[in-house]
Structure formats: structure tokens, C-alpha cells
mmCIF file of C-alpha atoms and ligand atoms in Angstrom:
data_model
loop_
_atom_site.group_PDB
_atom_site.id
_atom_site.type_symbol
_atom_site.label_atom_id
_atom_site.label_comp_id
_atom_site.label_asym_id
_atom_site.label_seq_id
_atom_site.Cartn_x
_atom_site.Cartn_y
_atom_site.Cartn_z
ATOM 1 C CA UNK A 524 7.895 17.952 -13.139
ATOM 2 C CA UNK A 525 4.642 19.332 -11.880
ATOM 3 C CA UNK A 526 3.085 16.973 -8.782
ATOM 4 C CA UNK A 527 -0.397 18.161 -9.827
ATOM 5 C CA UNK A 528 -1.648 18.908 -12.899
ATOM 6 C CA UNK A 529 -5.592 19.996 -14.152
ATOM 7 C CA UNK A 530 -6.026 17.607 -17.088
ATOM 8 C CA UNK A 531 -9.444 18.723 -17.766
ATOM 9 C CA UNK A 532 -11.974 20.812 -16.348
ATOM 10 C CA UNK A 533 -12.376 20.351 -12.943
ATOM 11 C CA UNK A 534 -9.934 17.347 -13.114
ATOM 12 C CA UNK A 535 -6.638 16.683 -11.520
ATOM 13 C CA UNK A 536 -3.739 14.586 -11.958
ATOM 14 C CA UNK A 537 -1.476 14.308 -8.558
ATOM 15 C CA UNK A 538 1.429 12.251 -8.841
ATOM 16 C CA UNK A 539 3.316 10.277 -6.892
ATOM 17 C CA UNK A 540 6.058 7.363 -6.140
ATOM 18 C CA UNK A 541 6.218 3.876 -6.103
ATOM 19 C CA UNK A 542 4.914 3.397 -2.542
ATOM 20 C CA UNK A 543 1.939 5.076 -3.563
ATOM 21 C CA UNK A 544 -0.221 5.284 -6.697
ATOM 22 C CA UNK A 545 -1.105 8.429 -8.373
ATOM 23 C CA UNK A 546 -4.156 9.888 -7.428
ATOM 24 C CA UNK A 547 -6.902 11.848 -9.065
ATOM 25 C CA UNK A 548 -9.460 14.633 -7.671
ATOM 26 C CA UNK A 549 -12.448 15.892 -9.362
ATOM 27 C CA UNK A 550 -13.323 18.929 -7.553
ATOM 28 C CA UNK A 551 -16.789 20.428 -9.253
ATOM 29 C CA UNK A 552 -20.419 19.851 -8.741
ATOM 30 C CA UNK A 553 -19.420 16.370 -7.801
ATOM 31 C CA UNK A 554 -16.397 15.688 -5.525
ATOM 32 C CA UNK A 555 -14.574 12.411 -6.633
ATOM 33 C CA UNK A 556 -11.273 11.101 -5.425
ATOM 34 C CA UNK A 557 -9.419 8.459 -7.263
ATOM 35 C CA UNK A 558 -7.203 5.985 -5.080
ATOM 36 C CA UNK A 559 -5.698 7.244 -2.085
ATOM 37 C CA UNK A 560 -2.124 5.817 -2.037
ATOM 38 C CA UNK A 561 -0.439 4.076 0.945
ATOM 39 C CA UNK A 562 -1.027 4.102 4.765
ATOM 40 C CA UNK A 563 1.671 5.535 6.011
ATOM 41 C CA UNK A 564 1.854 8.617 4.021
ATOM 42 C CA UNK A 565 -1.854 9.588 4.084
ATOM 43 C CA UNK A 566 -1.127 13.029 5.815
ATOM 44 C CA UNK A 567 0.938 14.087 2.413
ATOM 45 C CA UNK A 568 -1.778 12.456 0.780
ATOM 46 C CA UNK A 569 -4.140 15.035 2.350
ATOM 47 C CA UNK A 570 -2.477 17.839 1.387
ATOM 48 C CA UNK A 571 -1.835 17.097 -1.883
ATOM 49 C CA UNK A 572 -5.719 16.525 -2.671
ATOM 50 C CA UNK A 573 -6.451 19.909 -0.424
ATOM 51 C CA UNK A 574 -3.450 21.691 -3.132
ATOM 52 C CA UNK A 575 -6.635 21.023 -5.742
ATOM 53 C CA UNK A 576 -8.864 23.084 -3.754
ATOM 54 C CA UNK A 577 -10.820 19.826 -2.576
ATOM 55 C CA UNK A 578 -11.275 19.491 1.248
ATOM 56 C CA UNK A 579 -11.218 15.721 1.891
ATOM 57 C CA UNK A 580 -14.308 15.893 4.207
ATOM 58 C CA UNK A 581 -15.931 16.997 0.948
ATOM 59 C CA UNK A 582 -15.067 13.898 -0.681
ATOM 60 C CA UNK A 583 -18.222 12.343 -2.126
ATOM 61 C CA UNK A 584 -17.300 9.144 -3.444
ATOM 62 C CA UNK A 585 -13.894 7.311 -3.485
ATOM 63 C CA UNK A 586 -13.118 4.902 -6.820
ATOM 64 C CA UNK A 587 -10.406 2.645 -6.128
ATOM 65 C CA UNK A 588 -9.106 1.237 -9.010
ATOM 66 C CA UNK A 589 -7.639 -1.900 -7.064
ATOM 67 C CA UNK A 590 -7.697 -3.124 -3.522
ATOM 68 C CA UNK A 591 -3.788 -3.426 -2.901
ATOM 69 C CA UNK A 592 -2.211 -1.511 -0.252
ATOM 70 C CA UNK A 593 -0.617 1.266 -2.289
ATOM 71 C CA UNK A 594 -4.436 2.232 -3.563
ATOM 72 C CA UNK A 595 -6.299 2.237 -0.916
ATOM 73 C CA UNK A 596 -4.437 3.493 1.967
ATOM 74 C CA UNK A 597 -6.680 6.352 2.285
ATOM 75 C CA UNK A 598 -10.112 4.981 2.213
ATOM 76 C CA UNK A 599 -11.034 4.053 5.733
ATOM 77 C CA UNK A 600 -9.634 7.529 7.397
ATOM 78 C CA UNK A 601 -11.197 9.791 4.489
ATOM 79 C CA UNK A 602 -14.541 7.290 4.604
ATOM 80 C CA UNK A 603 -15.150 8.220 8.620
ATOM 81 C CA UNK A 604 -14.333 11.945 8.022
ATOM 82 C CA UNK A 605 -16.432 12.230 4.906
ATOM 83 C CA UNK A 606 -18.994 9.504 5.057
ATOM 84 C CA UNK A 607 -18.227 9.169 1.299
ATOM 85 C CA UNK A 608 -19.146 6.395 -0.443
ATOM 86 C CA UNK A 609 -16.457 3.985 -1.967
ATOM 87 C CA UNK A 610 -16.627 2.208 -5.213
ATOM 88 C CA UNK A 611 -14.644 -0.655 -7.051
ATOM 89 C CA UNK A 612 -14.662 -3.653 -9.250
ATOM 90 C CA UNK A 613 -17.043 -6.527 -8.333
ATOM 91 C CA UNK A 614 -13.985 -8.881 -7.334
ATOM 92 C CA UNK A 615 -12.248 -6.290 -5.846
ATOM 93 C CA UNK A 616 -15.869 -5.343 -3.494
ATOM 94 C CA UNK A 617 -15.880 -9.327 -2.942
ATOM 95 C CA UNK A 618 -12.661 -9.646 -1.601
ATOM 96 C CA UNK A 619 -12.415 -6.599 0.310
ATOM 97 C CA UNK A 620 -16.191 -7.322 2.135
ATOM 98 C CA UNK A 621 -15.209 -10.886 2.666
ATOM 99 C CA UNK A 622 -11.632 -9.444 4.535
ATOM 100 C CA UNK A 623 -9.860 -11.292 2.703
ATOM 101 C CA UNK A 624 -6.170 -9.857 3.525
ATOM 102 C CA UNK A 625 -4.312 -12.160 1.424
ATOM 103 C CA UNK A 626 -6.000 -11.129 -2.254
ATOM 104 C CA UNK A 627 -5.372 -7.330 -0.802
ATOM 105 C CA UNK A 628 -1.814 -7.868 -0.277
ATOM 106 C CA UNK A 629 -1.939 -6.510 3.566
ATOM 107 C CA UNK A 630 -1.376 -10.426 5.034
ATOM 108 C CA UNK A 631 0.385 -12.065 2.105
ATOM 109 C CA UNK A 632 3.502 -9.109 1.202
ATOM 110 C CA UNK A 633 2.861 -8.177 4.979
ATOM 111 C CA UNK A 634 1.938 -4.372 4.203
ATOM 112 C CA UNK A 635 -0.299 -1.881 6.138
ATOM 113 C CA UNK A 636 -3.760 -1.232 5.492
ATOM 114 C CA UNK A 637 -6.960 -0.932 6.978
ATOM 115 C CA UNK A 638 -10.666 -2.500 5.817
ATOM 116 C CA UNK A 639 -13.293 -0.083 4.562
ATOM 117 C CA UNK A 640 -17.035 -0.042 3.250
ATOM 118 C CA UNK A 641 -17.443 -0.366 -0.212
ATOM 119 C CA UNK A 642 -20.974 0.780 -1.671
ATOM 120 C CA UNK A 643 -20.763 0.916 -5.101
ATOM 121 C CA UNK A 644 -19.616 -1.190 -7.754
ATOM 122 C CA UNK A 645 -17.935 -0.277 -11.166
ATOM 123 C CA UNK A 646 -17.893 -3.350 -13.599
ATOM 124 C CA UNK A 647 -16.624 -3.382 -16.980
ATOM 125 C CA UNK A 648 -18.536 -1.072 -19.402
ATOM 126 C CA UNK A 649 -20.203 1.105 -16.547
ATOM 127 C CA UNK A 650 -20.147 5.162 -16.985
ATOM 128 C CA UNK A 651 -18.830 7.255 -14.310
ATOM 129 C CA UNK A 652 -20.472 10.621 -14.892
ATOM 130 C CA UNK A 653 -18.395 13.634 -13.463
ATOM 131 C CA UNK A 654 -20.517 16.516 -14.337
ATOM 132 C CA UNK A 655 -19.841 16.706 -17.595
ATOM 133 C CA UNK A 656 -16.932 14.495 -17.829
ATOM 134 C CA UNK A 657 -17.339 10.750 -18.638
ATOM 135 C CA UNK A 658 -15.200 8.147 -17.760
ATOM 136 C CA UNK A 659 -15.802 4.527 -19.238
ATOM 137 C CA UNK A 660 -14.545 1.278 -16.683
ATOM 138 C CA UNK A 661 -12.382 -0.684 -18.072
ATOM 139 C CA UNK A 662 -11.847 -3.997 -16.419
ATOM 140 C CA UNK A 663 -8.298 -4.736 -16.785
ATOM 141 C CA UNK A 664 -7.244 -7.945 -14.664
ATOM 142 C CA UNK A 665 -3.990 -9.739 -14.352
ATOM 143 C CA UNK A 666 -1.838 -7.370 -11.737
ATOM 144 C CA UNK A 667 -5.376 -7.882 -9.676
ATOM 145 C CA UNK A 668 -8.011 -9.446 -10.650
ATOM 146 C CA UNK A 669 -10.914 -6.719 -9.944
ATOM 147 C CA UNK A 670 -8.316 -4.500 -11.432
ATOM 148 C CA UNK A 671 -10.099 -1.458 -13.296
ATOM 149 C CA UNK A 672 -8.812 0.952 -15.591
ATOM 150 C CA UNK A 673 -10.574 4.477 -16.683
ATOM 151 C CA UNK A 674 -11.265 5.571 -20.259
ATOM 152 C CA UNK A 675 -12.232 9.316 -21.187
ATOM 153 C CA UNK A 676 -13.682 9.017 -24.974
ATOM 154 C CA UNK A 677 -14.013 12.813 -24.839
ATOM 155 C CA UNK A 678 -10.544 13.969 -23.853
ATOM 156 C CA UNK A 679 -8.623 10.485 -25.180
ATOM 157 C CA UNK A 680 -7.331 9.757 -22.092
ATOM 158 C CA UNK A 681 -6.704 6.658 -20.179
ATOM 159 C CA UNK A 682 -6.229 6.063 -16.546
ATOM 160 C CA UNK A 683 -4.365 3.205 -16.591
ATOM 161 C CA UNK A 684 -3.785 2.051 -12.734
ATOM 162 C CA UNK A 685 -1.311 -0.629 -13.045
ATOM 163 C CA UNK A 686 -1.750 -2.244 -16.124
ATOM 164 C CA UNK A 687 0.600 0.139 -18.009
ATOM 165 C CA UNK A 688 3.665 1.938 -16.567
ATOM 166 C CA UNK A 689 5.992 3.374 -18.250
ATOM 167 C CA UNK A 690 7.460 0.025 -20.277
ATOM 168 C CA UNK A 691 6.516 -2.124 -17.473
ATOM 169 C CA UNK A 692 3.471 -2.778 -15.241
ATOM 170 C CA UNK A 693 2.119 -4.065 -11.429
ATOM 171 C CA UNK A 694 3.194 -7.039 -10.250
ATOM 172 C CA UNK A 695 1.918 -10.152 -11.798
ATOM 173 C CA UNK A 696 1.263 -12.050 -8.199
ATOM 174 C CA UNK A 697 1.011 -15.788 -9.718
ATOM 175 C CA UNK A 698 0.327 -17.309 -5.952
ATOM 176 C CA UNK A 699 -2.823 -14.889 -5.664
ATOM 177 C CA UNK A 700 -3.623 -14.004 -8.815
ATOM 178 C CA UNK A 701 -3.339 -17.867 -9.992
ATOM 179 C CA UNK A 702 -1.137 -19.161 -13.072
ATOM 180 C CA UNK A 703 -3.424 -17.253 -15.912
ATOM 181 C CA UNK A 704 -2.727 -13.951 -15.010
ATOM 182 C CA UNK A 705 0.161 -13.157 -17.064
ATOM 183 C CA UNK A 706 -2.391 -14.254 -20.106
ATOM 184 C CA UNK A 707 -5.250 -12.048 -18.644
ATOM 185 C CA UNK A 708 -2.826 -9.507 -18.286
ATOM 186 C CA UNK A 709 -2.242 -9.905 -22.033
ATOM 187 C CA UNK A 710 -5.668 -9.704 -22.750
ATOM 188 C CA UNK A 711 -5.710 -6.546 -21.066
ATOM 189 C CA UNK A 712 -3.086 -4.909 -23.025
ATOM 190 C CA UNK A 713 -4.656 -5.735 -25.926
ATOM 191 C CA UNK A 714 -7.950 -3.969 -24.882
ATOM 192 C CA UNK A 715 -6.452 -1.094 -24.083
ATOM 193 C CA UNK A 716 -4.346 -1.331 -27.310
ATOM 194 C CA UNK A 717 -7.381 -0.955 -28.927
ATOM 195 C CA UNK A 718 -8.019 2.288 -27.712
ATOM 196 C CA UNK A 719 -7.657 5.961 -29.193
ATOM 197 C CA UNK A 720 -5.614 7.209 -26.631
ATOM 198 C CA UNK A 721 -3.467 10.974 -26.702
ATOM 199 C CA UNK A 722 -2.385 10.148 -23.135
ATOM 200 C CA UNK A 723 -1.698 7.992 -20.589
ATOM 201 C CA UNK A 724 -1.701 8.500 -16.911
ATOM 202 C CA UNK A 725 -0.405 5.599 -15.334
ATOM 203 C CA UNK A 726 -0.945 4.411 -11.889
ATOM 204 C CA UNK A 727 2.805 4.883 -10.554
ATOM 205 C CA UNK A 728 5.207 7.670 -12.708
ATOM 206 C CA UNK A 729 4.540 10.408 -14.886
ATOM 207 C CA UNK A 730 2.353 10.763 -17.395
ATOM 208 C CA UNK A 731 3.233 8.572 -21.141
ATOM 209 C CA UNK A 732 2.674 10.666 -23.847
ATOM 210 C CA UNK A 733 3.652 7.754 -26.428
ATOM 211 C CA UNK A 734 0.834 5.517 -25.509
ATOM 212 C CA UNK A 735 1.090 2.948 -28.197
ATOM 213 C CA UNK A 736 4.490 3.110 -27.711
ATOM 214 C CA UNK A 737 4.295 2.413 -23.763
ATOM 215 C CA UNK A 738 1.807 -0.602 -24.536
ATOM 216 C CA UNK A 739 4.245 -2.135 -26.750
ATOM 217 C CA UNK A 740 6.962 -2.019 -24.550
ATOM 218 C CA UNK A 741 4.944 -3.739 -21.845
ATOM 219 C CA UNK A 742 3.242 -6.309 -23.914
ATOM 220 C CA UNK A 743 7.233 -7.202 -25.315
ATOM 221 C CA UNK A 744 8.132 -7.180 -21.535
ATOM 222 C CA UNK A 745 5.289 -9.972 -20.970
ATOM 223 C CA UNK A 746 6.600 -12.204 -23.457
ATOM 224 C CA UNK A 747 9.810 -12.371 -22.397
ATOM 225 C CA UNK A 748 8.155 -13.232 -19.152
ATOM 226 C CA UNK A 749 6.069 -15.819 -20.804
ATOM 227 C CA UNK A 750 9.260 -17.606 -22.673
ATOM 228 C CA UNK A 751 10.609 -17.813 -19.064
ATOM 229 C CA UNK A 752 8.724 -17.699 -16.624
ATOM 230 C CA UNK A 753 11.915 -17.123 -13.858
ATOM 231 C CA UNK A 754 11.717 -13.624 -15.031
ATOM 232 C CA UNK A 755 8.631 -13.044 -13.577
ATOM 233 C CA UNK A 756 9.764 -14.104 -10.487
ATOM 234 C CA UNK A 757 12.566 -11.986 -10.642
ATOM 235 C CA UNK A 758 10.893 -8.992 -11.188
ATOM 236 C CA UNK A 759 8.647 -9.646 -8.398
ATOM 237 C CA UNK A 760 11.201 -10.484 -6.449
ATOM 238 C CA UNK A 761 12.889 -7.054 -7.088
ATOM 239 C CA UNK A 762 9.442 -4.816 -6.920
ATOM 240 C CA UNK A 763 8.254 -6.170 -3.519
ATOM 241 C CA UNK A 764 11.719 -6.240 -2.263
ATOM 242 C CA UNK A 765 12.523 -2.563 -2.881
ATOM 243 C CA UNK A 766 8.029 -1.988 -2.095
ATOM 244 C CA UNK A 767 9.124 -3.124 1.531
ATOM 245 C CA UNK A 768 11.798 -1.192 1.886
ATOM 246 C CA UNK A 769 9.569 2.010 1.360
ATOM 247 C CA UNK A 770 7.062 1.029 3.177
ATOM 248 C CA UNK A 771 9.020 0.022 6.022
ATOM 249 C CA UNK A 772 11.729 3.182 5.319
ATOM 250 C CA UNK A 773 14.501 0.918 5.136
ATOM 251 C CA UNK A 774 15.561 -2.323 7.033
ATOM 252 C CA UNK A 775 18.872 -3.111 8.873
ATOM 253 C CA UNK A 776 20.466 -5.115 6.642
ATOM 254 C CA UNK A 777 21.804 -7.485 9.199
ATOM 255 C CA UNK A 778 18.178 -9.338 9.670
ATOM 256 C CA UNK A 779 16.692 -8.265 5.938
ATOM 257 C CA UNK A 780 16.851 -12.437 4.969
ATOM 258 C CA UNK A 781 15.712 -13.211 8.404
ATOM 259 C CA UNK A 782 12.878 -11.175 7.889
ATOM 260 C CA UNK A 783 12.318 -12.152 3.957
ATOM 261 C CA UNK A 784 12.705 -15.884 5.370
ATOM 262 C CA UNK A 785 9.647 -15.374 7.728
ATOM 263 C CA UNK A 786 6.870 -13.525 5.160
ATOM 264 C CA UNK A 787 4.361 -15.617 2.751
ATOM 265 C CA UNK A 788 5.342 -14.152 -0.328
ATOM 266 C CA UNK A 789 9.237 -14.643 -0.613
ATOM 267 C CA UNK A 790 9.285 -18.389 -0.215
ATOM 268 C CA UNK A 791 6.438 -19.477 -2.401
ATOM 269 C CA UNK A 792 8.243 -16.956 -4.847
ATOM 270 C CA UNK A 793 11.845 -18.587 -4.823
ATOM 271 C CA UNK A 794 9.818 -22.235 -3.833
ATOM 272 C CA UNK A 795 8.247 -21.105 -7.275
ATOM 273 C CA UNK A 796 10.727 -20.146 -9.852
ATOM 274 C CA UNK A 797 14.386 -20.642 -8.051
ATOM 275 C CA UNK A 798 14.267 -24.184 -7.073
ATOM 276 C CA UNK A 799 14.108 -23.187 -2.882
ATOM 277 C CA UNK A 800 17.748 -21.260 -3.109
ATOM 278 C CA UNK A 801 16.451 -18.448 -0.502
ATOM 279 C CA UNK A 802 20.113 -17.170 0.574
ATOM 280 C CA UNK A 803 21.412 -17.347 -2.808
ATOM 281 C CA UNK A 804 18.377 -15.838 -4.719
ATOM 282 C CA UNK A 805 18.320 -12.931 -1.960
ATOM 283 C CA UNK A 806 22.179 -12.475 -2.582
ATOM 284 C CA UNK A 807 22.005 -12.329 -6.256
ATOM 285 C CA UNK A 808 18.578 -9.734 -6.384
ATOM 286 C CA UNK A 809 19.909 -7.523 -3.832
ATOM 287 C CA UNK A 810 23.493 -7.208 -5.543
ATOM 288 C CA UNK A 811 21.457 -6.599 -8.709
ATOM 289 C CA UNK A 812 19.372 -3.414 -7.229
ATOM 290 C CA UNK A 813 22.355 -2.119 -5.741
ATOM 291 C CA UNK A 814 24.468 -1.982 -8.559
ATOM 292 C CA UNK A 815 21.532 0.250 -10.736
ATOM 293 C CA UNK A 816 21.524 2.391 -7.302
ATOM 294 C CA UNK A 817 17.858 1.329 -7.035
ATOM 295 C CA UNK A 818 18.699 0.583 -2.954
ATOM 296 C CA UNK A 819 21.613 1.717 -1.344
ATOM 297 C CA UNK A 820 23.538 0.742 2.066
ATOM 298 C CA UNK A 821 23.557 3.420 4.898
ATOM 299 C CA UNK A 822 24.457 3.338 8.554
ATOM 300 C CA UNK A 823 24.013 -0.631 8.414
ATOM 301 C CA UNK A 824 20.260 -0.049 6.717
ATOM 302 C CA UNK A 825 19.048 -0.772 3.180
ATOM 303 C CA UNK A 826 17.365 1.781 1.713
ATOM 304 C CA UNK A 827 15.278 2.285 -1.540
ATOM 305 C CA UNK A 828 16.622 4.855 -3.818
ATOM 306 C CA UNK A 829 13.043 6.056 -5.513
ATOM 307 C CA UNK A 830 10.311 8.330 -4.719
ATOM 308 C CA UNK A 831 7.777 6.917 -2.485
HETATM 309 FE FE1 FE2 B 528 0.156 0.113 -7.467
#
């Protein structure tokens, strides 16, 4: 697997984890950065985007596709060194000028991030005009609401963000996002459905090559979340429980519940879907993800067995 690829002139692919979102760089006339992953890792996050020949003091603008955590990570440090200008959905700009830190994710799955300046704003429809490549916005809510997704009608390729993974997608965050967003989230799918599409680059994992395919698979995943509904909470239970163990590079296992116990998210979750059983939900989702070797036990620590 190649971490960077050129997917067009002047256009890069760099991929990453599940901590942090694939990025994109285009380095010609213009200088354009596409998400900047998480916090914590932002100084492999600068190399990676200097591998494409960009220096990020070049950077000229900054498109985040979303305002969560893993996205944006990058913004404020590359914003002060470049005075570049950031752009995002409307929703997205509102939420992130108003500070909110709950809609972002930073307060409400307790994550690290800083605030930033947004200047631009891409809603649904707009072009994005990289020399000669074009990009079409996509608005594509549900995971977030200011969520936007990135259509080349030239080349046929999407960038997806986290609407579409690889058979599965972001996190559908019913507390934040409100009860409709598994149905927006269906309405996005079909959008994109609608699409020509030779390729799609997601916003975590390699790039899907079966696109229809890939958009199936999610939009079968979301009904069987839709016929019941505790399998959404499951599976958020699962990605923000092995997202926290990344971003925090593992947690003694001894105070793991304690901690669980004391953020926003995990008792509105099991409040939510699992009747208020906190020590029996947390017993039965962590046996799960250690029996696929998605976490694994060392020294007295739990640990997340993927790619960050
Ligand atoms: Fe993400």
C-alpha cells in the first residue's frame, strides 16, 4: 500500500488511520490542503504533506470537510504558520465560530483540538477551482451535519469524507446530530449513489475501487441500523471506544469504566439504547473488540489494534 499517491495532476492522495482522516494536497499554481487529521499526530502530518513537495507554510487555503477532531487537528498550527485561509460548510463555519465544542466533538467524546478562523464557506453546489481541476461540494450530512463531500466530474472521482468507508461510515452521533440523522445520512447515500463515480477515496482507509458496490454495503448497513436502532448504539459504542484508545494511546484497563463512567457521550449512549446497564454494556463491547483483535491487553493497558 502506497501512503501517498498523485491521483491527478498536481493532486495527492495521503492516507492514513482511523485516528486521523486522509488528507489531500494540491501542490500547483494554487496550494490547497484537504483536512489535516488529529492533534496529536500533526508533526507526521507535516511530513507527510512536505513528502508531496508542498511546504505547509505555503499552504493557501485549508478545506475541511467536517469540524470533528480527526479533521481538523491541523488547522490552527498550519493557519498561524501560513496565514492560510480555511474553508467549510456553512453549519460546520457556524458551529466552529460560535465555539461550540460539543457539535465538534472536542467537549462531548472529550478529544483534543484547538479553535481556528474559518474564512470561507463551501455550501452545496459551490466549485472549488484548483487550476485546472474542479471539484463540485457535495453537502453530505448525517455523520455531521455541515458534513461535505468532494466530486471531480472530470476525473470521476469522489472524496467522500465520512459518508462512505469501506462498507461502513462515521459515526451517526444521534445526541448531537439529533434523531434524523440516520435518515439524512440516507439521503446522502443516495446522492452520492447517483453519481458516475470510477473511484472512491474515503475519509478513513484505502481507496474503494467498487464504488457502487461500497455504497450498497453502507446503505444495507443503515438499515439494519434503522430496524434496530441498538445497533447504532453499538457501533458507536465500539468506534469511540477503540477512537479513545488511539487518541489517548491506550488506557490502563483498571480505571477504563471509571473513566467511560465520567465522559458525556457514554452514558447518554447506553442511557439511550441499553436501558442504563453501563458495567454490563462496557463488559459485553469490550469482550466483543477483543475477541476480533481490534484492542488488545498489554502490561495492564488496553490498546487499539489499528493504524492511527
Ligand atoms: Fe473522521
Amino acid at each position: 500500500m502506497r501512503v501517498i499517491q498523485k491521483i491527478a495532476d498536481d493532486f495527492y492522495f495521503i492516507e492514513r488511520g482511523w485516528l486521523n482522516g486522509n488528507h489531500f494536497v494540491f501542490n500547483g499554481k494554487n496550494k490547497v490542503l484537504i483536512d489535516t487529521g488529529y492533534k496529536k499526530d500533526l508533526q507526521h502530518t507535516l511530513d507527510l504533506i512536505r513528502q508531496t513537495g508542498l511546504e505547509p507554510q505555503e499552504v493557501e487555503l485549508i478545506i475541511s470537510t467536517h469540524s470533528h477532531c480527526d479533521h481538523i487537528g491541523g488547522n490552527r498550527f498550519i493557519q498561524e504558520l501560513s496565514g492560510c485561509e480555511i474553508g467549510m460548510h456553512p453549519i460546520d463555519r457556524y458551529f466552529i465560530e460560535t465555539r461550540n465544542d460539543w457539535y465538534t466533538w472536542w467537549r462531548y467524546y472529550d478529544q483534543e483540538a484547538d479553535f481556528f478562523t474559518v474564512t470561507r464557506s463551501f455550501a452545496d453546489g459551490d466549485l472549488v477551482r484548483l487550476d485546472g481541476l474542479e471539484l463540485v461540494v457535495l453537502h453530505t450530512p448525517g455523520h455531521g451535519s455541515g458534513q461535505i463531500s468532494l466530486y471531480c466530474p472530470q476525473h470521476k472521482f469522489l472524496l467522500a469524507a465520512d459518508a462512505v468507508w469501506d462498507g461502513d461510515f462515521g459515526v451517526l452521533t444521534t445526541r448531537i446530530e439529533g434523531n434524523i440523522s440516520p435518515f439524512l445520512h440516507q439521503q446522502s447515500l443516495e446522492k452520492l449513489a447517483a453519481l458516475e463515480i470510477s473511484v472512491i477515496y474515503p475519509g478513513h482507509g484505502s481507496p474503494l475501487h467498487d464504488p457502487k458496490g461500497a455504497i450498497d454495503r453502507c446503505r444495507r448497513r443503515l438499515e439494519s441500523f434503522l430496524e434496530k436502532p441498538e445497533r447504532l448504539g453499538r457501533d458507536q459504542l465500539k468506534k469511540i471506544i477503540l477512537y479513545t484508545l488511539l487518541a489517548k494511546d491506550g488506557f490502563p484497563e483498571e480505571g477504563f469504566f471509571g473513566y467511560l463512567q465520567g465522559t458525556h457521550w457514554y452514558h447518554e449512549v447506553v442511557d439511550l439504547y441499553f436501558g442504563g446497564r453501563y458495567r454490563a454494556v462496557y463488559e459485553d463491547v469490550l469482550e466483543e473488540l477483543l475477541r476480533k483483535n481490534l484492542v488488545r491487553r498489554e502490561q495492564g493497558r488496553l490498546v487499539a489494534a489499528l493504524k492511527a
